[in-house]
Short mmCIF file of C-alpha atoms in Angstrom, two decimals:
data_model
loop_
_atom_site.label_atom_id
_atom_site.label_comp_id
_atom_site.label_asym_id
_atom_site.label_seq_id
_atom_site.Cartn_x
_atom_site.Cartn_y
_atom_site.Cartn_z
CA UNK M 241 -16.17 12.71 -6.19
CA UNK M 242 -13.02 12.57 -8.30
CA UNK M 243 -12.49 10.78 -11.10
CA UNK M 244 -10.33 8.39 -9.40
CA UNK M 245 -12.19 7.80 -6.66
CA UNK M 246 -15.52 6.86 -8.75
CA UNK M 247 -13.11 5.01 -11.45
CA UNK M 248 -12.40 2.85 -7.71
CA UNK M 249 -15.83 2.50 -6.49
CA UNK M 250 -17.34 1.35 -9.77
CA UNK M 251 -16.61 -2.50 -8.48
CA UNK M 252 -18.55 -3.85 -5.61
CA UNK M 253 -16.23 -3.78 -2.70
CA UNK M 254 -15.34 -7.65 -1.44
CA UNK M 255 -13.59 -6.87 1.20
CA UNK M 256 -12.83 -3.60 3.07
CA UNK M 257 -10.70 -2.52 6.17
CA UNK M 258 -9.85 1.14 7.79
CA UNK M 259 -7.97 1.89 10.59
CA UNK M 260 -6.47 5.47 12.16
CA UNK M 261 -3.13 5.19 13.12
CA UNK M 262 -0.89 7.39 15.55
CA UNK M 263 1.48 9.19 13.59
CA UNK M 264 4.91 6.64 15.39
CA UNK M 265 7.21 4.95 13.76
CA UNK M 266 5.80 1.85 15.61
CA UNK M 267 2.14 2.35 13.42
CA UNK M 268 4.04 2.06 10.24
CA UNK M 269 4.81 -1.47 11.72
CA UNK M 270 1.41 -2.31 12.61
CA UNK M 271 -0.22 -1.27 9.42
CA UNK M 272 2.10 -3.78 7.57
CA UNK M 273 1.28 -6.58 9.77
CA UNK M 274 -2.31 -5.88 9.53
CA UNK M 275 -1.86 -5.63 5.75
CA UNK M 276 -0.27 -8.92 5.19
CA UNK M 277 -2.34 -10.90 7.38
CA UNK M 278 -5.79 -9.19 5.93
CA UNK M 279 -4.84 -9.91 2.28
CA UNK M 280 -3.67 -13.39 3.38
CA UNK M 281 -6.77 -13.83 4.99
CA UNK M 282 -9.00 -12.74 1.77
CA UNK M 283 -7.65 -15.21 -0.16
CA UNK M 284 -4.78 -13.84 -1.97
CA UNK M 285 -1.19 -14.70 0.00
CA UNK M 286 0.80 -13.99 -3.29
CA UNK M 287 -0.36 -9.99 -3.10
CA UNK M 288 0.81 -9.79 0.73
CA UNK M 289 4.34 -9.37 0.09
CA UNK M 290 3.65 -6.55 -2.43
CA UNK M 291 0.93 -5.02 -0.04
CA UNK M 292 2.86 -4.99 2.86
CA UNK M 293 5.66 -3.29 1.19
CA UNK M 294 3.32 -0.85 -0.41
CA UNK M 295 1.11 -0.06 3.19
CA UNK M 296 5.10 0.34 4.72
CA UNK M 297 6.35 2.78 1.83
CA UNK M 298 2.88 5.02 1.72
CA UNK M 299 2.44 5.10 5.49
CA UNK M 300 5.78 5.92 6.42
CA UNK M 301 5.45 8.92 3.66
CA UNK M 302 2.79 9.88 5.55
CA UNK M 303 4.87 10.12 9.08
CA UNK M 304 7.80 11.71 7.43
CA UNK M 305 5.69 14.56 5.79
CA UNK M 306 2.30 14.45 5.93
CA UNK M 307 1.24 14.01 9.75
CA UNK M 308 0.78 16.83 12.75
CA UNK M 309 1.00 16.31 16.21
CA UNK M 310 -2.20 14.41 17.65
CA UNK M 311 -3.61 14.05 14.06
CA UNK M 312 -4.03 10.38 12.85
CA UNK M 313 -3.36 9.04 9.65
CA UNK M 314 -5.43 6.42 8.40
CA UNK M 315 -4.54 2.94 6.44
CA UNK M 316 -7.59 1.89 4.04
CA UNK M 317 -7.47 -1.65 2.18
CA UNK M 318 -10.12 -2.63 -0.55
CA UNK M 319 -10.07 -5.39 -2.54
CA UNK M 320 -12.68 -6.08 -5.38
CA UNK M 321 -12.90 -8.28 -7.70
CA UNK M 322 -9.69 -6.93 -10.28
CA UNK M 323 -8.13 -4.70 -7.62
CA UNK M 324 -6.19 -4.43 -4.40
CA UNK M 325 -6.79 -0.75 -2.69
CA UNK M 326 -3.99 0.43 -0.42
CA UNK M 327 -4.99 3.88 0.68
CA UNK M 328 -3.01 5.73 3.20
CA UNK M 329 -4.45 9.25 4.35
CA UNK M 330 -2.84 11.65 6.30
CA UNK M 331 -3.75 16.08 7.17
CA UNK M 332 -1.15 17.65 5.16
CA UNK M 333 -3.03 18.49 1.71
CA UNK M 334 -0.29 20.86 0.72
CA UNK M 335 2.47 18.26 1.25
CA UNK M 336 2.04 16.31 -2.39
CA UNK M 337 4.45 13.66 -2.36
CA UNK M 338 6.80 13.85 -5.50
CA UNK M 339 9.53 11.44 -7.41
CA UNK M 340 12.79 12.02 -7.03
CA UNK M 341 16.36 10.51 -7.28
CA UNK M 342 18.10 9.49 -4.05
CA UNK M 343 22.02 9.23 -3.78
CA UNK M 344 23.50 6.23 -3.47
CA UNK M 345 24.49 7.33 0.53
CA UNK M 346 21.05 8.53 1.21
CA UNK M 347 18.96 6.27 3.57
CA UNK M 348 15.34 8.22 2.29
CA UNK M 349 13.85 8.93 -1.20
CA UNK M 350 13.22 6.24 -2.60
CA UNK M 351 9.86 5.19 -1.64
CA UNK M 352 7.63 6.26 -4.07
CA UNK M 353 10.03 4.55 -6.64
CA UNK M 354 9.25 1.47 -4.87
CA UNK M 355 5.75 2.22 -5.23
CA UNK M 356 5.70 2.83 -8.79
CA UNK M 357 7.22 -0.70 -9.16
CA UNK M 358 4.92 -2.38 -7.46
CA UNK M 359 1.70 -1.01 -7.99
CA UNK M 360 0.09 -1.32 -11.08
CA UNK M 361 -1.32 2.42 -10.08
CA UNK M 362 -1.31 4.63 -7.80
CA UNK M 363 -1.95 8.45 -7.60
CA UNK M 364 -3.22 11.59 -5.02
CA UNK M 365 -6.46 12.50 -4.28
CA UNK M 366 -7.42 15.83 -2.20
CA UNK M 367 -9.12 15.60 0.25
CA UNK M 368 -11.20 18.89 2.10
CA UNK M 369 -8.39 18.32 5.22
CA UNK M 370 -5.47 16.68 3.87
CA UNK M 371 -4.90 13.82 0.92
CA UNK M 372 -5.06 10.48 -0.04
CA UNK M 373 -1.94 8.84 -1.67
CA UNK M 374 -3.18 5.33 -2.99
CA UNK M 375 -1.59 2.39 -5.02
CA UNK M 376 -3.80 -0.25 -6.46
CA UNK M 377 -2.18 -3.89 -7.45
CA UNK M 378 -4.30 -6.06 -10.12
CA UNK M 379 -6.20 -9.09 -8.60
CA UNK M 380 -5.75 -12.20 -11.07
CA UNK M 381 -7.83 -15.23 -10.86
CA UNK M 382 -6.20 -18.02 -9.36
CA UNK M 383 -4.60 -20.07 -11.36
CA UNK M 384 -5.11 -17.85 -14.32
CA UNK M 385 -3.04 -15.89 -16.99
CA UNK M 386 -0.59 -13.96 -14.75
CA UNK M 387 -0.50 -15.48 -11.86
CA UNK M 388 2.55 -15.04 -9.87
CA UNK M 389 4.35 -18.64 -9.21
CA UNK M 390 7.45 -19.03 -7.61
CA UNK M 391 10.59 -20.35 -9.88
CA UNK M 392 11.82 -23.28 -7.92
CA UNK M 393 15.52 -24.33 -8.52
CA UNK M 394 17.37 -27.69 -7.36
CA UNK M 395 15.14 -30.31 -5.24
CA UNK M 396 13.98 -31.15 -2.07
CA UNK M 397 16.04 -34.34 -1.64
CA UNK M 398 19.04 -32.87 -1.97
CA UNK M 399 18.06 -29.62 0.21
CA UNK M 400 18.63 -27.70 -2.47
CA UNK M 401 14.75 -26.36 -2.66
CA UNK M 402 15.30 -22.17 -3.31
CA UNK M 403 12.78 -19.97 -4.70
#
């Protein structure tokens, strides 16, 4: 077991969900919509925006480089009590995914950038067949220090109500 991995199972698991995905576009889809209704559903709405983005940006790493033909990849979500677990594992353990700088005119390459804005960590772990690529967001108590609230501007009565 790797450091990481025993740094992440140290916390009793509260909740936990795995599911294989076909490597199609159309998975990268369904893993986010499973993502954002699981985290809703566990009692923390204000990490489903981040965790949806995160599940989209990891799994659709793993389609562009990490999948083969008929091999899954698999979408793993673990929340304990101080951290959400996205997890996204795919069969190409030589394909490490890496930073880099996108043009302004390129659609790609931006993803992990993404990632390293939202998660509070994230990382690779190797796997015997293939990797890991996880990001991990910090679970605050409700109501506590840190806890994300939206900034409301101008008033209901007047229609005005943005966040």
């Amino acid at each position: 077991m790797t450091a990481a991995q025993e740094a992440s199972t140290s916390e009793p698991v509260i909740r936990e969900d795995r599911l294989d995905y076909t490597p199609t576009a159309g998975s990268v889809t369904l893993a986010r919509h499973r993502t954002g209704r699981l985290v809703t559903q566990w009692g923390h709405p204000e990490l489903a925006w981040s965790a949806t983005l995160l599940v989209s940006e990891l799994a659709t790493n793993a389609l562009l480089h990490g999948c083969l033909r008929d091999r899954l990849f698999r979408v793993r979500i673990v929340l304990t009590a101080t951290v959400l677990r996205i997890e996204v594992t795919d069969p190409r353990g030589e394909r490490l995914p890496a930073m880099r700088v996108a043009d302004d005119d390129e659609c790609f390459g931006r993803g992990l950038l993404i990632v390293t804005q939202l998660a509070d960590r994230w990382g690779i772990e190797p796997r015997t067949v293939g990797k890991t690529v996880f990001a991990e967001i910090a679970v605050r108590p409700h109501g506590g220090p840190g806890t994300r609230t939206p900034i409301r501007t101008g008033s209901a009565a007047d229609g005005r109500l943005a966040l």
